[in-house]
Short mmCIF file of C-alpha atoms in Angstrom, two decimals:
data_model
loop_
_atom_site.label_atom_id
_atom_site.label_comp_id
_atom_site.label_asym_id
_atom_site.label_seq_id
_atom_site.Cartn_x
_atom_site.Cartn_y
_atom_site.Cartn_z
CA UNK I 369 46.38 195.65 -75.20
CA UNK I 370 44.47 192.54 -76.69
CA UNK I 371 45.95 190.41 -79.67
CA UNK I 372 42.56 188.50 -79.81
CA UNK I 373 42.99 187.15 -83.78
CA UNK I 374 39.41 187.51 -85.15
CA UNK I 375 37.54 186.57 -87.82
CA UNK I 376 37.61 188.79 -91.25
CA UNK I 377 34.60 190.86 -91.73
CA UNK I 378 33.49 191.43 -95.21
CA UNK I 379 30.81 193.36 -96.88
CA UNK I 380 29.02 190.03 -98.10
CA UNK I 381 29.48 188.45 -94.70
CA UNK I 382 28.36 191.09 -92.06
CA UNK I 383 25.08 191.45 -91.84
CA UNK I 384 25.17 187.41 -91.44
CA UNK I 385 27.53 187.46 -88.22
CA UNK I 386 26.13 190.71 -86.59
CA UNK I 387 22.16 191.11 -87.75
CA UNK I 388 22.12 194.48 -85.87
CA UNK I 389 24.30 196.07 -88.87
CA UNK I 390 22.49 198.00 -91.33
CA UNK I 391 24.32 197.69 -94.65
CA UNK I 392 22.69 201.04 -95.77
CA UNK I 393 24.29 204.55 -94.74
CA UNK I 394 22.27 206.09 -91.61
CA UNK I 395 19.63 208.21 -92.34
CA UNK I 396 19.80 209.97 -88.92
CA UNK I 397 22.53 210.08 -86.19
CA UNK I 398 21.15 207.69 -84.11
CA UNK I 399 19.84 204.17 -83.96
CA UNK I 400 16.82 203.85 -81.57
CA UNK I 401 18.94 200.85 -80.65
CA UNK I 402 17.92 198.71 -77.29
CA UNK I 403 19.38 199.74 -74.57
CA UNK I 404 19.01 196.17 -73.16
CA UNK I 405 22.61 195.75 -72.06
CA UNK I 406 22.89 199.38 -70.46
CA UNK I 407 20.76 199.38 -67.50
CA UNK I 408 22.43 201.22 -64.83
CA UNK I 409 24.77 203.76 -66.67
CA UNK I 410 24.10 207.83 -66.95
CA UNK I 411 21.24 208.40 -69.09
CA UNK I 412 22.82 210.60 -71.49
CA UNK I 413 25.64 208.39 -71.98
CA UNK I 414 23.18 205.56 -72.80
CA UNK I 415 21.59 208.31 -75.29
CA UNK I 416 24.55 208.56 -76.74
CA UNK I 417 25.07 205.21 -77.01
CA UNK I 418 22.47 205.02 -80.14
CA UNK I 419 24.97 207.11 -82.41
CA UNK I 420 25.52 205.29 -85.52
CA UNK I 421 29.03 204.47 -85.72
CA UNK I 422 30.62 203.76 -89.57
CA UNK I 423 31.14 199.35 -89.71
CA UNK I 424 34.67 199.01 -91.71
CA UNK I 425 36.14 196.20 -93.12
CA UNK I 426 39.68 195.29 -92.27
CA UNK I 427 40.69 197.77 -95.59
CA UNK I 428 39.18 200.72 -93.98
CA UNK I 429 36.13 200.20 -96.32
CA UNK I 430 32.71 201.32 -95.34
CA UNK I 431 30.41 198.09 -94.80
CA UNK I 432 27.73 199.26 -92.91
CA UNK I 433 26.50 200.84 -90.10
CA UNK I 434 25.25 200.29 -86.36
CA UNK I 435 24.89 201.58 -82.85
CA UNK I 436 28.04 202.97 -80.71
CA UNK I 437 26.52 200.26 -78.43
CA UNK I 438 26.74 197.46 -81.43
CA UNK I 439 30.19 198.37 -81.67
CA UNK I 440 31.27 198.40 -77.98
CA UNK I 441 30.57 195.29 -76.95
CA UNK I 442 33.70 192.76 -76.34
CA UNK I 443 30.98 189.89 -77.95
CA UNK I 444 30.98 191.50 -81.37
CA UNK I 445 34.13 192.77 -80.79
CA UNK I 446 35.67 189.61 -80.59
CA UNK I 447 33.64 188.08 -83.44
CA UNK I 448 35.63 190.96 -85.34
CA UNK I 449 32.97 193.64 -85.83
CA UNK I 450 35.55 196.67 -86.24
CA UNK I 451 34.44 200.65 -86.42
CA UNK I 452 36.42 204.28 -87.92
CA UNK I 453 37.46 206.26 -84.90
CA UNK I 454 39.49 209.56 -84.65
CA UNK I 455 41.85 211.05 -81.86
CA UNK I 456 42.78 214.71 -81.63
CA UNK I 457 45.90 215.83 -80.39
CA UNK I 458 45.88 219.76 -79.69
CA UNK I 459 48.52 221.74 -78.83
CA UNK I 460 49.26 225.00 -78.04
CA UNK I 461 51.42 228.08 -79.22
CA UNK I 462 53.52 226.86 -76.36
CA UNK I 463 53.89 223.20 -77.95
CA UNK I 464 51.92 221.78 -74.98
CA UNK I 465 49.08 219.08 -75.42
CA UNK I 466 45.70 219.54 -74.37
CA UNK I 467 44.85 216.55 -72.40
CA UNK I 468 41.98 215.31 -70.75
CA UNK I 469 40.61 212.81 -67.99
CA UNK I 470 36.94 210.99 -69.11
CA UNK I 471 34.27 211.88 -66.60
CA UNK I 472 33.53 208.95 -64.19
CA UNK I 473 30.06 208.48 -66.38
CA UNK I 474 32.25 207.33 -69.63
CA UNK I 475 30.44 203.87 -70.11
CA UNK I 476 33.95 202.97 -71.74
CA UNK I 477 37.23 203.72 -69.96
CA UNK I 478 35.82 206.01 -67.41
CA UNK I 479 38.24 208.29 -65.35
CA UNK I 480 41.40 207.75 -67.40
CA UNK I 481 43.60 210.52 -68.93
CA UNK I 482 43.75 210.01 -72.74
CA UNK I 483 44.48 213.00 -75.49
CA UNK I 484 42.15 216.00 -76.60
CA UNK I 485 39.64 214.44 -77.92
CA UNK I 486 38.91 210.56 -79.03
CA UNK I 487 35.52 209.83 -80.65
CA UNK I 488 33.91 208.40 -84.10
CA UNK I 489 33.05 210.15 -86.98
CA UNK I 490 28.97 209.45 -87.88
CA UNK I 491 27.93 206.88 -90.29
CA UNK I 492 25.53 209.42 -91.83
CA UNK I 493 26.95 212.13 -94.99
CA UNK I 494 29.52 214.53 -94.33
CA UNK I 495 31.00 212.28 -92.00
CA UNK I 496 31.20 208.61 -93.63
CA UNK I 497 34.11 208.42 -96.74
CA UNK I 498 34.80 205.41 -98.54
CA UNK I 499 38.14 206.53 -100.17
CA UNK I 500 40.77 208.21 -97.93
CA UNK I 501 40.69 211.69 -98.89
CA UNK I 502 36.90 211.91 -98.17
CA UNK I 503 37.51 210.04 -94.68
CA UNK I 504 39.53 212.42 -93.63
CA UNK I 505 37.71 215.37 -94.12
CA UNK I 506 34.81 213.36 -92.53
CA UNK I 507 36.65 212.63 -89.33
CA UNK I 508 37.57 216.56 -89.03
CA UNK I 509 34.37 217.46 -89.31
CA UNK I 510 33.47 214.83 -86.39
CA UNK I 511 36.44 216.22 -84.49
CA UNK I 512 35.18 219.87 -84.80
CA UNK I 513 31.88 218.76 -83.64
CA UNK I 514 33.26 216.33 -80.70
CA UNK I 515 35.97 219.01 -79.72
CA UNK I 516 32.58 221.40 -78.88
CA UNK I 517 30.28 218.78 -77.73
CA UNK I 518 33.14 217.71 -75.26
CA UNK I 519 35.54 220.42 -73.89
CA UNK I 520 33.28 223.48 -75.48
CA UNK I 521 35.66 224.42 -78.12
CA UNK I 522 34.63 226.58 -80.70
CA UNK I 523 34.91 225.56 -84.40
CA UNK I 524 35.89 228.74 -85.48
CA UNK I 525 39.38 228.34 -83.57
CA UNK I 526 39.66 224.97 -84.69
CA UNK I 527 39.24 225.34 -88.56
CA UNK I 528 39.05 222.20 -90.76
CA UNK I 529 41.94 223.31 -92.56
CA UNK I 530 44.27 223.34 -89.53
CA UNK I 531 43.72 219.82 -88.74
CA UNK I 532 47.00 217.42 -89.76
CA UNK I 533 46.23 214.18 -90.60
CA UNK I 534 49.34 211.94 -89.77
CA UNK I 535 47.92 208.18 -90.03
CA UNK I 536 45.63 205.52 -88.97
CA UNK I 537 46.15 202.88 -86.28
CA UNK I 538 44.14 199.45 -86.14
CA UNK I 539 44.38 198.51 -82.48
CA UNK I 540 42.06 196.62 -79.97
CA UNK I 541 41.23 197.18 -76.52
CA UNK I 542 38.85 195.81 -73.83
CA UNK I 543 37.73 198.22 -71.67
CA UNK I 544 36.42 195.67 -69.11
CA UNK I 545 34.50 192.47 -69.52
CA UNK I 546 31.62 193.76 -71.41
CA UNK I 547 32.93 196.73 -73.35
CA UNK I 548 35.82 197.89 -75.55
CA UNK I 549 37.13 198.97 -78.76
CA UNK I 550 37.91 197.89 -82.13
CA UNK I 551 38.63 200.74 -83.99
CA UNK I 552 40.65 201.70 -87.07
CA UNK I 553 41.89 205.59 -85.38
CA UNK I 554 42.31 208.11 -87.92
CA UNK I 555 45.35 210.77 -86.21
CA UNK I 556 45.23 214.47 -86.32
CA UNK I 557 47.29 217.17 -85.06
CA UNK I 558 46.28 220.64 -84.25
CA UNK I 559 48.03 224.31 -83.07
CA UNK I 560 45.54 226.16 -81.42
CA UNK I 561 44.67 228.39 -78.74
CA UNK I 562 41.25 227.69 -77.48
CA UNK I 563 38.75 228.66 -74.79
CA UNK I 564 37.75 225.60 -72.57
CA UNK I 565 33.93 225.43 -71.57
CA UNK I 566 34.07 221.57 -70.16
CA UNK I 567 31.08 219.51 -70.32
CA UNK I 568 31.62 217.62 -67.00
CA UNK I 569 29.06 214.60 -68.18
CA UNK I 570 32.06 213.74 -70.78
CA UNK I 571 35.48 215.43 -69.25
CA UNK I 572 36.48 215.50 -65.22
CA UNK I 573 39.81 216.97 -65.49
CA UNK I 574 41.97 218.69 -68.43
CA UNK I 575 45.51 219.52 -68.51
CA UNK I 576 48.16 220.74 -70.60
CA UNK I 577 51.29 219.34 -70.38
CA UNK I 578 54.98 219.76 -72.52
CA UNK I 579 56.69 216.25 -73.44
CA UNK I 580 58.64 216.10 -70.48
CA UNK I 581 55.35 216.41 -68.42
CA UNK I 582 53.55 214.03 -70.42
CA UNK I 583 56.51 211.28 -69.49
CA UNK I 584 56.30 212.39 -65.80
CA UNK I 585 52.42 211.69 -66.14
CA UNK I 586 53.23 207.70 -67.09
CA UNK I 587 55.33 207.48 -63.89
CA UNK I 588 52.72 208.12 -62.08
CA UNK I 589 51.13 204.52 -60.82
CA UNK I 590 48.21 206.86 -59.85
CA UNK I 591 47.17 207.61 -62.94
CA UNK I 592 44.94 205.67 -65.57
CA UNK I 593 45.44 206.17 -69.26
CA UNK I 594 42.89 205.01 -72.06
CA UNK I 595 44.84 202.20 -74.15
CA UNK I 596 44.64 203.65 -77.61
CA UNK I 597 46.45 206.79 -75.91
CA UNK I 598 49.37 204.52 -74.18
CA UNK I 599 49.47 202.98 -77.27
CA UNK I 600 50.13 205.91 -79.52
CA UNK I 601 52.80 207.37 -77.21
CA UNK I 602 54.63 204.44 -76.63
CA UNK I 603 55.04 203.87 -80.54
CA UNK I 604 54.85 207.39 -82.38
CA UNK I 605 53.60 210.41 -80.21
CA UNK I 606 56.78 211.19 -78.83
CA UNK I 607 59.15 211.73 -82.27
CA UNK I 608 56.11 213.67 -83.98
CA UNK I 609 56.11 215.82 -80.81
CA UNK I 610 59.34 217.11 -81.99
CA UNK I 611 58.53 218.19 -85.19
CA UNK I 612 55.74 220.11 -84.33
CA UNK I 613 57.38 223.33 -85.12
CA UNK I 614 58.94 221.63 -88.61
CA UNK I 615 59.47 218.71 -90.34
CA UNK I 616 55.73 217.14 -89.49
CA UNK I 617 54.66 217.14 -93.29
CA UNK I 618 57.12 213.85 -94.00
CA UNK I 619 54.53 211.91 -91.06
CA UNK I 620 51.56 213.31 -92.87
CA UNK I 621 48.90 211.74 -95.11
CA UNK I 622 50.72 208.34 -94.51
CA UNK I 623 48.35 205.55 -96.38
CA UNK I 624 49.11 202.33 -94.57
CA UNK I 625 47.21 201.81 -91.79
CA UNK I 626 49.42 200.61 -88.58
CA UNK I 627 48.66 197.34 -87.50
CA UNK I 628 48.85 197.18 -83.34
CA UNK I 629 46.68 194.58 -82.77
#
């Protein structure tokens, strides 16, 4: 996990440091962005690359928008440029989590086990919220659409209303030299049973696993897990785990955002 110190990003200073950022919300879901540093990678991955991706400041605060590419690479990323991000952690009536290992095409952190589902909610409407409330009913509608788009699950047995939001976490990560992640990661829990139909371009594996699995899982040198996920059950995962079944609602709707980086 980096500690890189970078610079603060403001909504006056921006579009100054990173002229790709539009300062106006997205009027589609993608950019048309060059794919100039992405020669070589699976084409729909470099399609998807052109999502627009909400620019925050270091408040959470919407400043702009650009390209999942934009804000991906470790050049911006260490200049600052910092993006909203959720991760989904779903478990089942039996109180195991849904896991899954990124297909080897994942431009970012390809081939390592991480939780359900970890993507970005859209800087476009319905997705993008300035003040917390309507953030997180953006990112649940993002996780309903990346929870089909990725492992095939329906929204209709993942409601919005069953999604928990617990808290956000402000961590950074390089991925490798070129790519990483700056994200401000908006948590939610789930309870669900749910039909898998696994898009193999974004998921390889998927397995669920009870709390004593999941801690057999980090024994294993083997295995590869994304950083954000580590992070998250080194720090929190593991005492919310327990209170699945009752007690989760005094880790809920918490409004400081956790500084891990």
């Amino acid at each position: 996990m980096s500690t890189t110190t970078t610079q603060t990003i403001t909504a006056e200073n921006v579009i100054h440091l990173f002229p790709e950022v539009n300062s106006q919300p997205a009027s589609s879901h993608r950019t048309g962005a060059s794919t100039g540093d992405l020669e070589g990678y699976d084409e729909e991955q470099i399609r998807l690359m052109e999502e627009v991706c909400i620019v925050l400041d270091r408040d959470d605060k919407p400043i702009g928008t650009a390209s999942k590419k934009v804000c991906h690479l470790m050049t911006n990323i260490n200049s600052g440029l910092l993006h909203r991000a959720f991760s989904v952690f779903l478990f089942d009536s039996k109180n195991r989590l849904l896991l899954q290992q990124r297909a080897s095409e994942k431009i970012t952190f390809p081939d390592m086990w991480t939780n359900t589902c970890c993507s970005h909610p859209l800087g476009v409407p319905g997705e993008t919220g300035a003040d917390l409330e309507a953030a997180v009913m953006g990112v649940k509608r993002a996780a309903q659409r990346k929870l089909w788009h990725e492992l095939g699950i329906k929204k209709e047995q993942v409601p919005i209303g069953d999604f928990r939001f617990l808290t956000r976490i402000h961590y950074l990560a390089p991925s490798d030299g070129k790519w990483g992640e700056h994200e401000i990661d908006y948590i939610l829990f789930i309870k669900a049973d749910v039909d898998l139909e696994v898009n193999p371009n974004e998921v390889q594996d998927t397995r669920y696993v009870s709390a004593d699995g999941m801690r057999t899982m980090f024994k294993d040198e083997k295995l590869k897990f994304t950083p954000w996920f580590k992070l998250i059950c080194e720090t929190l995962l593991f005492e919310w785990w327990e209170h699945l079944n009752g007690g989760l609602e005094k880790y809920m709707n918490d409004t400081e955002i956790k500084r891990m980086c």
